[in-house]
Each structure stands twice: as structure tokens, then as C-alpha cells.
Short mmCIF file of C-alpha atoms and ligand atoms in Angstrom, two decimals:
data_model
loop_
_atom_site.label_atom_id
_atom_site.label_comp_id
_atom_site.label_asym_id
_atom_site.label_seq_id
_atom_site.Cartn_x
_atom_site.Cartn_y
_atom_site.Cartn_z
CA MET A 469 238.68 84.53 265.90
CA TRP A 470 238.33 84.93 262.15
CA GLN A 471 235.15 83.38 260.87
CA TYR A 472 234.50 82.58 257.24
CA THR A 473 231.22 84.10 256.01
CA PRO A 474 230.10 82.80 252.65
CA ARG A 475 228.29 85.23 250.35
CA VAL A 476 225.29 84.39 248.22
CA ALA A 477 225.50 85.82 244.72
CA VAL A 478 222.59 86.72 242.46
CA ILE A 479 223.91 85.73 239.04
CA ARG A 480 220.97 87.01 237.03
CA GLY A 481 217.21 87.17 236.94
CA VAL A 482 214.60 87.00 234.26
CA ARG A 483 210.84 87.29 234.05
CA THR A 484 208.09 86.93 231.55
CA PRO A 485 206.49 90.18 230.48
CA PHE A 486 203.66 90.73 232.97
CA ALA A 487 200.14 90.76 231.53
CA LYS A 488 196.72 91.83 232.74
CA SER A 489 194.92 88.66 233.78
CA GLY A 490 192.70 87.28 231.06
CA THR A 491 194.85 88.72 228.24
CA HIS A 492 198.06 87.24 226.73
CA TYR A 493 198.31 84.33 229.15
CA ALA A 494 194.58 83.71 229.62
CA HIS A 495 195.03 80.03 228.74
CA LEU A 496 198.29 79.44 230.62
CA SER A 497 198.67 78.24 234.19
CA ALA A 498 201.14 79.45 236.82
CA LEU A 499 203.10 76.29 236.05
CA ASP A 500 203.25 77.09 232.32
CA LEU A 501 204.52 80.59 233.14
CA GLY A 502 207.04 79.29 235.71
CA LYS A 503 208.44 76.82 233.19
CA LEU A 504 208.92 79.62 230.65
CA ALA A 505 210.82 81.82 233.13
CA VAL A 506 213.03 79.04 234.50
CA SER A 507 213.90 77.67 231.03
CA GLU A 508 214.88 81.15 229.90
CA LEU A 509 216.97 81.71 233.03
CA VAL A 510 218.93 78.51 232.46
CA ALA A 511 219.42 79.35 228.77
CA ARG A 512 220.48 82.96 229.41
CA SER A 513 222.91 82.12 232.19
CA GLY A 514 224.54 79.36 230.18
CA ILE A 515 225.01 77.14 233.23
CA ASP A 516 225.12 73.39 233.04
CA PRO A 517 221.61 72.32 234.20
CA LYS A 518 223.30 69.42 236.01
CA SER A 519 224.88 71.92 238.40
CA VAL A 520 221.48 73.06 239.76
CA GLN A 521 220.83 71.41 243.12
CA GLU A 522 217.44 72.82 244.08
CA VAL A 523 214.52 74.83 242.72
CA VAL A 524 212.56 76.88 245.26
CA TYR A 525 209.48 78.53 243.87
CA GLY A 526 206.74 80.79 245.19
CA ASN A 527 203.06 80.59 244.31
CA VAL A 528 200.07 82.05 246.12
CA ILE A 529 197.05 80.41 244.52
CA PRO A 530 198.27 76.86 243.95
CA SER A 531 196.82 74.41 241.49
CA VAL A 532 194.92 71.66 243.29
CA LYS A 533 196.32 69.20 240.77
CA ALA A 534 200.01 70.15 241.03
CA PRO A 535 200.53 72.05 244.28
CA ASN A 536 204.33 71.59 244.34
CA ILE A 537 204.91 73.85 241.35
CA ALA A 538 208.69 73.83 241.92
CA ARG A 539 208.96 70.09 241.36
CA GLU A 540 206.65 70.30 238.33
CA ILE A 541 208.93 72.98 236.88
CA VAL A 542 211.93 70.65 237.29
CA LEU A 543 210.05 67.85 235.54
CA GLY A 544 208.58 70.09 232.85
CA THR A 545 211.68 71.99 231.78
CA GLY A 546 214.14 69.18 231.15
CA LEU A 547 216.14 69.96 234.29
CA PRO A 548 217.75 66.84 235.80
CA ARG A 549 215.02 64.82 237.51
CA LYS A 550 217.13 64.37 240.62
CA ILE A 551 216.51 68.02 241.62
CA PRO A 552 213.78 67.83 244.30
CA GLY A 553 212.11 71.26 244.06
CA TYR A 554 209.89 72.75 246.74
CA THR A 555 207.20 75.39 246.78
CA VAL A 556 206.74 78.19 249.28
CA GLY A 557 203.71 80.32 250.02
CA LYS A 558 203.99 83.62 251.90
CA ALA A 559 201.35 85.63 250.03
CA CYS A 560 202.89 88.48 248.02
CA ALA A 561 206.28 87.85 249.67
CA SER A 562 206.41 84.26 248.31
CA ALA A 563 209.23 84.87 245.82
CA ASN A 564 211.19 86.67 248.54
CA GLN A 565 210.74 83.63 250.73
CA ALA A 566 211.85 81.40 247.84
CA ILE A 567 214.98 83.51 247.30
CA THR A 568 215.88 83.73 250.99
CA SER A 569 215.26 80.01 251.55
CA ALA A 570 217.45 79.23 248.52
CA SER A 571 220.05 81.65 249.81
CA ASP A 572 220.05 79.93 253.22
CA LEU A 573 220.81 76.58 251.54
CA ILE A 574 223.85 78.16 249.93
CA PHE A 575 224.84 80.01 253.09
CA ARG A 576 224.91 76.73 255.04
CA GLY A 577 226.95 75.08 252.31
CA TYR A 578 224.18 72.59 251.46
CA ALA A 579 224.09 73.76 247.83
CA ASP A 580 226.09 76.09 245.60
CA THR A 581 223.66 76.60 242.70
CA VAL A 582 219.92 77.13 243.24
CA ILE A 583 217.10 78.55 241.12
CA ALA A 584 214.44 80.55 242.97
CA GLY A 585 211.48 82.65 241.94
CA GLY A 586 207.74 82.54 241.68
CA SER A 587 204.75 82.50 239.41
CA GLU A 588 201.08 83.40 239.40
CA SER A 589 198.16 83.12 237.08
CA LEU A 590 195.09 85.07 238.10
CA SER A 591 193.53 83.84 234.85
CA ASP A 592 193.65 80.27 236.12
CA ILE A 593 192.25 80.30 239.64
CA PRO A 594 190.57 77.25 241.15
CA ILE A 595 186.81 77.73 241.24
CA LEU A 596 185.36 75.81 244.15
CA PHE A 597 181.94 74.21 244.49
CA SER A 598 179.74 75.03 247.49
CA LYS A 599 180.09 72.64 250.45
CA ASN A 600 176.69 71.00 249.72
CA PHE A 601 177.46 70.44 246.05
CA ALA A 602 180.96 69.15 246.80
CA GLU A 603 179.52 66.67 249.34
CA ALA A 604 176.98 65.46 246.77
CA LEU A 605 179.76 64.95 244.18
CA VAL A 606 181.91 62.99 246.63
CA GLY A 607 178.85 61.01 247.80
CA ALA A 608 177.87 60.18 244.22
CA SER A 609 181.37 58.95 243.41
CA LYS A 610 181.02 56.35 246.20
CA GLN A 611 177.72 54.90 244.92
CA LYS A 612 177.61 51.99 242.48
CA SER A 613 174.26 52.37 240.70
CA VAL A 614 173.23 55.35 238.57
CA GLY A 615 170.04 55.73 240.61
CA ARG A 616 171.94 55.97 243.90
CA LYS A 617 174.46 58.36 242.33
CA LEU A 618 171.62 60.66 241.20
CA GLY A 619 170.02 60.33 244.63
CA GLN A 620 172.98 62.18 246.16
CA PHE A 621 171.93 65.31 244.29
CA ALA A 622 168.35 65.32 245.63
CA LYS A 623 169.18 67.80 248.39
CA ILE A 624 170.98 70.23 246.10
CA ARG A 625 169.32 73.64 245.76
CA PRO A 626 169.99 76.12 242.91
CA LYS A 627 172.07 78.35 245.21
CA ASP A 628 174.44 75.41 245.84
CA LEU A 629 175.38 75.47 242.15
CA ALA A 630 176.88 78.96 242.35
CA PRO A 631 180.70 78.76 242.08
CA ASP A 632 182.78 79.89 245.03
CA ALA A 633 185.83 81.77 243.65
CA PRO A 634 188.68 82.65 246.05
CA ALA A 635 188.64 86.29 247.17
CA ILE A 636 191.70 88.44 247.82
CA ALA A 637 190.53 88.74 251.42
CA GLU A 638 192.00 88.10 254.82
CA SER A 639 190.40 85.13 256.52
CA THR A 640 190.99 86.73 259.95
CA THR A 641 189.53 90.19 259.28
CA GLY A 642 187.31 89.37 256.31
CA LEU A 643 188.58 92.53 254.62
CA THR A 644 189.99 92.48 251.09
CA MET A 645 193.44 93.93 250.47
CA GLY A 646 191.76 96.95 248.88
CA GLU A 647 189.53 97.53 251.92
CA SER A 648 192.56 97.23 254.20
CA ALA A 649 194.44 99.76 252.06
CA GLU A 650 191.41 102.09 252.28
CA LYS A 651 191.58 101.83 256.07
CA MET A 652 195.28 102.75 255.94
CA ALA A 653 194.65 105.70 253.63
CA LYS A 654 192.00 107.04 256.01
CA GLU A 655 193.95 106.47 259.24
CA ASN A 656 197.15 108.00 257.80
CA GLY A 657 195.46 110.83 255.93
CA ILE A 658 196.80 109.79 252.51
CA SER A 659 194.94 111.86 249.93
CA ARG A 660 193.46 110.65 246.67
CA GLU A 661 195.58 113.21 244.83
CA GLY A 662 198.77 111.98 246.51
CA GLN A 663 197.93 108.40 245.56
CA ASP A 664 197.15 109.28 241.96
CA LYS A 665 200.36 111.30 241.67
CA PHE A 666 202.37 108.36 242.95
CA ALA A 667 200.61 105.95 240.57
CA LEU A 668 201.15 108.30 237.64
CA GLN A 669 204.87 108.39 238.42
CA SER A 670 204.92 104.58 238.44
CA HIS A 671 203.37 104.45 234.95
CA HIS A 672 205.55 107.19 233.47
CA ARG A 673 208.74 105.64 234.86
CA ALA A 674 207.81 102.13 233.73
CA ALA A 675 207.02 103.45 230.23
CA ALA A 676 210.33 105.35 230.07
CA ALA A 677 212.32 102.34 231.33
CA THR A 678 210.65 100.08 228.77
CA ALA A 679 211.21 102.53 225.92
CA SER A 680 214.89 102.93 226.83
CA GLY A 681 215.46 99.17 226.65
CA ARG A 682 216.30 99.10 230.36
CA PHE A 683 214.32 95.88 230.91
CA LYS A 684 215.99 93.89 228.10
CA ASP A 685 218.29 92.19 230.63
CA GLU A 686 215.42 91.00 232.78
CA VAL A 687 212.32 90.64 230.61
CA MET A 688 212.16 87.74 228.17
CA THR A 689 210.05 87.34 225.04
CA VAL A 690 207.19 84.87 225.35
CA ILE A 691 205.86 83.18 222.24
CA VAL A 692 202.59 82.10 223.76
CA PRO A 693 201.85 78.37 223.57
CA PRO A 694 200.03 76.38 222.34
CA SER A 695 199.40 78.26 219.06
CA PHE A 696 202.66 80.29 219.19
CA ASP A 697 201.12 83.08 217.11
CA ASN A 698 201.22 85.74 219.86
CA ILE A 699 204.65 87.20 220.61
CA VAL A 700 204.75 89.11 223.90
CA GLU A 701 207.80 91.31 224.43
CA THR A 702 206.70 93.89 227.00
CA ASP A 703 204.38 94.30 229.97
CA ASN A 704 200.89 95.20 228.82
CA LEU A 705 199.62 97.08 231.88
CA ILE A 706 201.85 100.15 231.62
CA ARG A 707 199.93 103.28 230.67
CA GLY A 708 202.58 105.75 229.60
CA ASP A 709 199.85 108.16 228.47
CA SER A 710 198.17 108.25 231.91
CA THR A 711 197.18 111.68 233.17
CA LEU A 712 196.10 112.90 236.58
CA GLU A 713 192.90 114.22 235.00
CA ALA A 714 191.89 110.79 233.63
CA MET A 715 192.80 109.14 236.94
CA ALA A 716 190.78 111.68 238.92
CA LYS A 717 187.62 110.69 237.02
CA LEU A 718 187.68 107.09 238.25
CA ARG A 719 185.28 106.01 240.98
CA PRO A 720 186.74 104.42 244.12
CA VAL A 721 186.47 100.63 244.03
CA PHE A 722 186.63 99.36 247.61
CA ASP A 723 184.65 102.10 249.38
CA ARG A 724 182.49 103.52 246.66
CA LYS A 725 181.15 106.39 248.78
CA TYR A 726 184.05 107.75 250.81
CA GLY A 727 187.03 105.88 249.39
CA THR A 728 190.14 107.05 247.55
CA ILE A 729 191.42 103.79 246.06
CA THR A 730 190.72 103.28 242.37
CA ALA A 731 191.79 100.96 239.57
CA ALA A 732 194.49 103.52 238.69
CA ASN A 733 196.20 103.71 242.07
CA SER A 734 196.03 99.93 242.80
CA SER A 735 198.20 97.15 241.45
CA PRO A 736 196.19 95.24 238.84
CA LEU A 737 195.33 91.53 238.69
CA THR A 738 198.26 90.10 236.76
CA ASP A 739 199.71 86.92 235.24
CA GLY A 740 203.47 86.33 235.09
CA ALA A 741 206.52 84.52 236.41
CA ALA A 742 210.09 85.35 237.41
CA ALA A 743 213.23 83.42 238.31
CA VAL A 744 216.70 84.18 239.66
CA LEU A 745 219.88 82.12 239.70
CA LEU A 746 221.72 82.08 243.02
CA MET A 747 225.21 80.72 243.61
CA SER A 748 227.85 80.74 246.27
CA GLU A 749 230.43 83.43 245.52
CA GLU A 750 233.12 80.76 245.12
CA LYS A 751 231.08 78.75 242.64
CA ALA A 752 230.32 81.88 240.61
CA LYS A 753 234.05 82.69 240.51
CA ALA A 754 234.95 79.14 239.53
CA GLU A 755 232.40 79.28 236.70
CA GLY A 756 233.66 82.67 235.55
CA LEU A 757 230.22 84.25 236.14
CA LYS A 758 229.87 87.88 237.19
CA PRO A 759 227.11 88.30 239.79
CA ILE A 760 224.72 91.23 239.45
CA GLY A 761 224.56 91.46 243.26
CA PHE A 762 224.83 89.72 246.61
CA ILE A 763 222.26 89.09 249.32
CA LYS A 764 223.53 91.04 252.31
CA SER A 765 220.66 90.48 254.76
CA TYR A 766 216.95 90.00 255.03
CA ALA A 767 214.19 90.02 257.63
CA PHE A 768 210.57 88.97 257.65
CA ALA A 769 208.16 90.38 260.22
CA ALA A 770 204.42 90.64 260.73
CA THR A 771 201.96 93.05 262.23
CA ASP A 772 198.44 92.54 263.55
CA PRO A 773 196.08 92.28 260.53
CA PHE A 774 193.44 94.17 262.56
CA ASP A 775 195.79 97.16 262.77
CA GLN A 776 197.18 98.36 259.41
CA LEU A 777 197.48 95.21 257.34
CA LEU A 778 200.03 96.32 254.76
CA GLN A 779 202.57 97.92 257.13
CA GLY A 780 204.65 94.71 257.39
CA PRO A 781 207.73 96.26 255.70
CA VAL A 782 207.98 98.88 258.46
CA PHE A 783 208.40 96.08 261.01
CA ALA A 784 210.89 94.10 258.88
CA LEU A 785 213.13 96.97 257.83
CA PRO A 786 214.94 97.72 261.14
CA ALA A 787 216.07 94.09 261.50
CA ALA A 788 217.26 93.86 257.87
CA LEU A 789 219.30 97.07 258.28
CA GLU A 790 220.72 95.94 261.61
CA ARG A 791 221.69 92.56 260.18
CA ALA A 792 223.40 94.32 257.26
CA LYS A 793 225.10 96.70 259.75
CA ILE A 794 224.05 99.72 257.71
CA SER A 795 221.48 102.50 258.02
CA LEU A 796 218.76 103.63 255.64
CA ALA A 797 220.98 106.55 254.61
CA ASP A 798 223.55 104.09 253.17
CA ILE A 799 221.05 102.70 250.66
CA GLY A 800 221.30 104.01 247.11
CA VAL A 801 218.60 102.02 245.31
CA ILE A 802 215.18 101.44 246.88
CA GLU A 803 212.37 99.32 245.43
CA MET A 804 209.15 99.07 247.39
CA HIS A 805 206.41 96.78 246.15
CA GLU A 806 203.37 98.86 245.22
CA ALA A 807 200.28 96.87 246.24
CA PHE A 808 198.49 100.22 246.40
CA ALA A 809 199.83 103.78 246.26
CA ALA A 810 198.16 104.31 249.64
CA GLN A 811 200.15 101.41 251.10
CA VAL A 812 203.55 102.65 249.85
CA LEU A 813 202.84 106.18 251.08
CA SER A 814 201.65 104.78 254.43
CA ASN A 815 204.80 102.63 254.76
CA ILE A 816 206.98 105.67 254.07
CA GLN A 817 205.01 107.76 256.56
CA TRP A 818 205.45 105.18 259.33
CA MET A 819 209.16 104.65 258.55
CA GLY A 820 209.75 108.37 259.09
CA SER A 821 207.58 108.72 262.21
CA ARG A 822 209.07 109.04 265.69
CA LYS A 823 205.65 108.37 267.23
CA ILE A 824 205.33 105.05 265.33
CA ALA A 825 208.94 104.18 266.19
CA GLN A 826 208.26 104.66 269.89
CA GLU A 827 204.73 103.26 270.06
CA LYS A 828 204.99 100.31 267.69
CA LEU A 829 208.63 99.50 267.00
CA GLY A 830 210.20 99.87 270.42
CA ARG A 831 212.75 102.37 269.06
CA SER A 832 213.52 105.84 270.25
CA GLU A 833 214.28 107.16 266.76
CA PRO A 834 212.38 106.73 263.47
CA ILE A 835 213.82 104.27 260.94
CA GLY A 836 214.48 107.11 258.52
CA GLU A 837 213.08 109.33 255.80
CA ILE A 838 212.36 107.90 252.36
CA ASP A 839 211.69 110.31 249.53
CA PRO A 840 208.84 108.80 247.43
CA GLU A 841 210.49 110.41 244.38
CA LYS A 842 213.62 108.32 244.92
CA ILE A 843 212.05 104.88 244.97
CA ASN A 844 210.97 102.61 242.12
CA LEU A 845 212.86 104.55 239.47
CA THR A 846 211.80 102.14 236.72
CA GLY A 847 208.17 101.92 237.87
CA GLY A 848 206.56 99.51 240.28
CA SER A 849 203.78 97.00 240.67
CA ILE A 850 201.02 99.55 239.95
CA ALA A 851 202.30 100.01 236.40
CA LEU A 852 204.23 96.81 235.73
CA GLY A 853 201.66 94.52 237.34
CA HIS A 854 201.75 92.20 240.32
CA PRO A 855 201.61 88.43 239.78
CA PHE A 856 201.52 87.67 243.52
CA GLY A 857 203.99 84.76 243.58
CA ALA A 858 206.48 86.41 241.17
CA THR A 859 206.80 90.02 242.32
CA GLY A 860 209.58 89.49 244.88
CA ALA A 861 211.84 87.96 242.22
CA ARG A 862 211.09 90.81 239.80
CA ILE A 863 212.10 93.35 242.41
CA VAL A 864 215.29 91.59 243.55
CA THR A 865 216.43 91.39 239.91
CA THR A 866 215.60 95.03 239.23
CA VAL A 867 217.45 96.24 242.33
CA CYS A 868 220.57 94.22 241.41
CA ASN A 869 220.51 95.54 237.84
CA GLU A 870 220.04 99.10 239.13
CA LEU A 871 223.01 98.66 241.48
CA GLN A 872 225.10 97.66 238.47
CA ARG A 873 223.79 100.54 236.36
CA THR A 874 224.19 103.25 238.98
CA GLY A 875 227.30 102.00 240.79
CA GLN A 876 225.53 102.32 244.17
CA GLN A 877 226.68 99.79 246.76
CA TYR A 878 223.47 98.95 248.65
CA GLY A 879 219.93 98.28 247.48
CA LEU A 880 216.74 97.73 249.45
CA VAL A 881 213.69 95.62 248.60
CA THR A 882 210.47 95.82 250.62
CA VAL A 883 207.29 93.84 250.05
CA CYS A 884 204.05 93.88 252.03
CA ALA A 885 201.87 90.80 252.06
CA ALA A 886 198.56 89.40 253.25
CA GLY A 887 198.39 88.38 256.90
CA GLY A 888 200.23 91.56 257.90
CA ILE A 889 203.54 90.09 256.72
CA GLY A 890 206.40 92.21 255.44
CA VAL A 891 209.89 91.55 254.16
CA ALA A 892 212.93 93.74 253.74
CA MET A 893 216.05 92.58 251.90
CA VAL A 894 219.39 94.37 251.62
CA LEU A 895 221.37 93.64 248.45
CA GLU A 896 224.90 94.75 247.69
CA ARG A 897 226.72 95.35 244.42
CA GLU A 898 230.12 93.90 245.24
C1 COA O 495 191.28 97.63 241.49
C2 COA O 495 190.70 96.50 240.65
C3 COA O 495 189.41 95.98 241.30
C4 COA O 495 190.39 97.09 239.27
O1 COA O 495 190.00 96.06 238.43
P1 COA O 495 189.30 96.36 237.03
O2 COA O 495 188.03 97.12 237.25
O3 COA O 495 189.23 95.07 236.29
O4 COA O 495 190.36 97.30 236.35
P2 COA O 495 190.41 97.87 234.89
O5 COA O 495 191.77 97.69 234.36
O6 COA O 495 189.26 97.34 234.08
O7 COA O 495 190.21 99.40 235.13
C5 COA O 495 188.95 99.96 235.47
C6 COA O 495 188.81 101.30 234.76
O8 COA O 495 189.84 102.16 235.21
C7 COA O 495 190.57 102.67 234.12
N1 COA O 495 191.97 102.85 234.51
C8 COA O 495 192.78 101.95 235.09
N2 COA O 495 193.99 102.49 235.25
C9 COA O 495 193.94 103.75 234.76
C10 COA O 495 194.90 104.79 234.63
N3 COA O 495 196.15 104.66 235.05
N4 COA O 495 194.50 105.96 234.08
C11 COA O 495 193.24 106.12 233.65
N5 COA O 495 192.28 105.15 233.73
C12 COA O 495 192.65 103.99 234.27
C13 COA O 495 190.41 101.61 233.05
O9 COA O 495 190.60 102.15 231.76
C14 COA O 495 189.00 101.17 233.26
O10 COA O 495 188.14 102.08 232.62
P3 COA O 495 186.87 101.56 231.80
O11 COA O 495 186.00 100.88 232.82
O12 COA O 495 186.31 102.82 231.24
O13 COA O 495 187.41 100.61 230.78
C15 COA O 495 191.71 95.32 240.51
O14 COA O 495 192.80 95.72 239.74
C16 COA O 495 192.17 94.85 241.87
O15 COA O 495 191.45 94.12 242.55
N6 COA O 495 193.39 95.26 242.28
C17 COA O 495 193.89 94.96 243.60
C18 COA O 495 194.52 93.62 243.61
C19 COA O 495 194.95 93.28 245.00
O16 COA O 495 194.22 93.35 245.95
N7 COA O 495 196.19 92.86 245.09
C20 COA O 495 196.74 92.45 246.32
C21 COA O 495 197.75 93.44 246.67
S1 COA O 495 198.73 92.83 247.99
#
């Protein structure tokens, strides 16, 4: 029996230039950045804002004052106030979750026009008080007289005044992402030189893509509020003049004695936002819009954080390929999120390993070989930066634009994330 299968079209995507945290956007929040990206997306696509039925947005370190950033974006960008907006958190795969959740709404026929994406400000992280100090503050707020209010602070000791900033660490293992990547580098035998070489390639490619104007379609100009005297047109973390010699001089950060992971072969702490416009294929046709790609399939998976934390993509990829009814060899454009060079190289090693296939994936054959030279042809998160909540939307947009540019039919996105999570998405050109 013939069954109608709707297709979800990516109409276009846009992002702010990404910036090292504490630089261009030091005084902006994730919400400010998200509003900039979404406003630009609506303006560039020329759609009637009234046609948008939902905004789904990713964010990893939410504001305690406005945790549903998606709804705040609706209210803060002049979009119709009847659009509900909801926020998703799946660590570094948050924007992928936003896009796939939005895509599912369209797939089910519940909506035909949805904005998805994500935002992050690592310049604007909530700084928490210690438990004792927080209890004293809450206790004082409940007292009526000044004397009783002050009395609540009697048991506070100087150490209680130290701020408690969130760490990029797993709450299960206690290890930071960097320490987990170190573990992977050691267990998989990924050399420092191999990591630096991969990171250098990321910088050189990102610099070349920027210089060629390749990112004009997807990177907007930000005139930074509130003074509007700083005009940001490009990512400020790319080091086109990087050399292996300069990289080799850096000391390892996460295991200072025996480690191989440095500031140069890690993704940096970054501020930025991205957004994509999704529509049903029919709606796009009716509006006369030409999609840059279609979402063919996706899969999320997770691995045990006590094993190799950032191998999630290896577990997600087989299901995404199976759902798309294609094999790795059919894919012409591959973008893998670069949390760390050691993580990408470890992912690639496991994808090509028969032993891993048999012992961990329940497959007789490996997923397939990926040539590290053939991925991330316009640079990746090491060079461009990695605003946690936004990266997935950057990569989906880049893959679609690369499919258009190269004429390849299938593109692959992989992203690893905290908690051992991984996502793989298959996109198609037409
Ligand atoms: C690795 C990390 C700690 C480095 O932070 P940082 O010390 O603030 O980084 P900086 O940009 O100041 O770089 C440190 C030094 O390395 C140098 N450096 C960085 N990249 C370089 C490159 N490509 N070539 C040469 N030198 C480089 C810098 O110039 C700087 O040198 P300086 O101290 O002489 O000025 C930080 O980026 C980090 O935590 N990254 C991981 C984030 C993470 O866990 N993400 C989650 C992933 S899922």
C-alpha cells in the first residue's frame, strides 16, 4: 500500500559570528544572542512571521531568570505572541535536538513552519553561592527585623563566600570533558602530533572558507548592543596563521604531566547563536522557497560515561544510516563536531574498527572508514568555536550549504555530548 511520507525541508540557516567568551559578546546573554540569530533568520528568509507556528531552541547553561529561552525569543523579537516556544537541553547536541523535535512536529503534520536552533553565552554563566550562604540569604529574606536578618549570617564562614561556578564536568564521573578526552586519547593511542595536525587543518580550512566568502550565506553581521559601536562580521577564534611548531610548544591542560590535550587541539569556550528555518516540503513549494536540504533521518544514542564519554556518535551512526537506508559510502559531505581533536580521531577509529563493531555495537562489520582529511572541509568547532547550545544548528546549516555547493546528495552530521550522548543526522540535497 502506498504511504505518503512528508519531507522536512531546511529552508536556510544563519548564525552570529562565534566569539571567544569574554570578547565581543562579553555583555550579552544567550537570550540576546538567540534573538539576534532568529531575527536575522526571519529577515533573510522573507517569510511572514505569522506563518511560524513554533520556536524550538537549545541552550545548555540556562538563565535562572528566563529558563525557557525559546519563549523569550518569541517575545523579544516581535514574533507573534501566540507562538509558544520551548527550550531543549541535550548538552552539546541541544540544537540537534531542537531541529529534530521541530522536524518531528512537521513530520506529524502538527506544523508546517518552525524555527529551531540554539544559543550559548559562556560569558554569562550563573555563579552560584555556597549552600550555607544561600541558606542564610533565604533565611534572612524571611525575617522581618534587620537584627534577625543579620542574625542569619552569624554562621557564615569566609569559605562560604567563595562563588561556586558551574564546571564543564560530568556529575556521574566527576571528570571534565577535557579529562574524558584525555582518557580517550590514551586508550585509543591518539598522538599529540595527530591531534595538533587535525586542529591545524581545522584552523587553515576555516580561515580559507572565511576568506573566500563561503560563510556569507550563513554568518550574519552583529552590531553589538547596547552601544552599537562594535561591528562583528567574522568568527574571532580562527587562527589562520597557526603552525604545528607553535602548537607543539603548548603545555597540556587537563593532564599537565602526561597529557596531550592543549588549548590548540580543544574547542574553545565560545559565545554565539544559530537558527534554522524548517518547513514541510509542500509549504516551501507553496511559498516559492528553495530548500537548501532535507532531513532524511536522525538517531540519538548514548554510551556509558565511565567508558569513553565522547564516543556517542559511533553508537548513533548505524541507526541514522539504517533509517536513511544508505551506507556510509553514499555520504558525500561529512561534518563531525570537534569537541577535541582526540575525540574526532577516536570516533573515526571506532567507526572503522571491526573489534569495536563486534564488542560494543553488536555488528559483525565495522560501520565504515572515514578519512579525517575529507571531513569538516570548512573547518570545525576547534577553529570556529563551540557555543554549546548552538553548534548543532551551525553544522546542519553548513552541511546543507555544502550539499548545494558540491552537488552531493547526502550529508552527515555527528555531534558528541556530555553524558555519553551522541547524535547522527543524515541530510539530503533534493
Ligand atoms: C582548553 C581551554 C582550557 C583553554 O582555555 P584558555 O587557556 O583560556 O585558552 P587560550 O585561548 O587563552 O589559549 C591558551 C594559550 O594557547 C595558545 N593557543 C591557543 N590556540 C593556539 C593555536 N592554534 N596555535 C598556537 N597557540 C595557541 C594561546 O595563544 C594561549 O597562549 P598564551 O597563554 O601565550 O596567550 C579551554 O578552551 C577549554 O576548556 N576548552 C574545552 C571546552 C570544553 O570542554 N568543551 C566541551 C566540549 S564537549
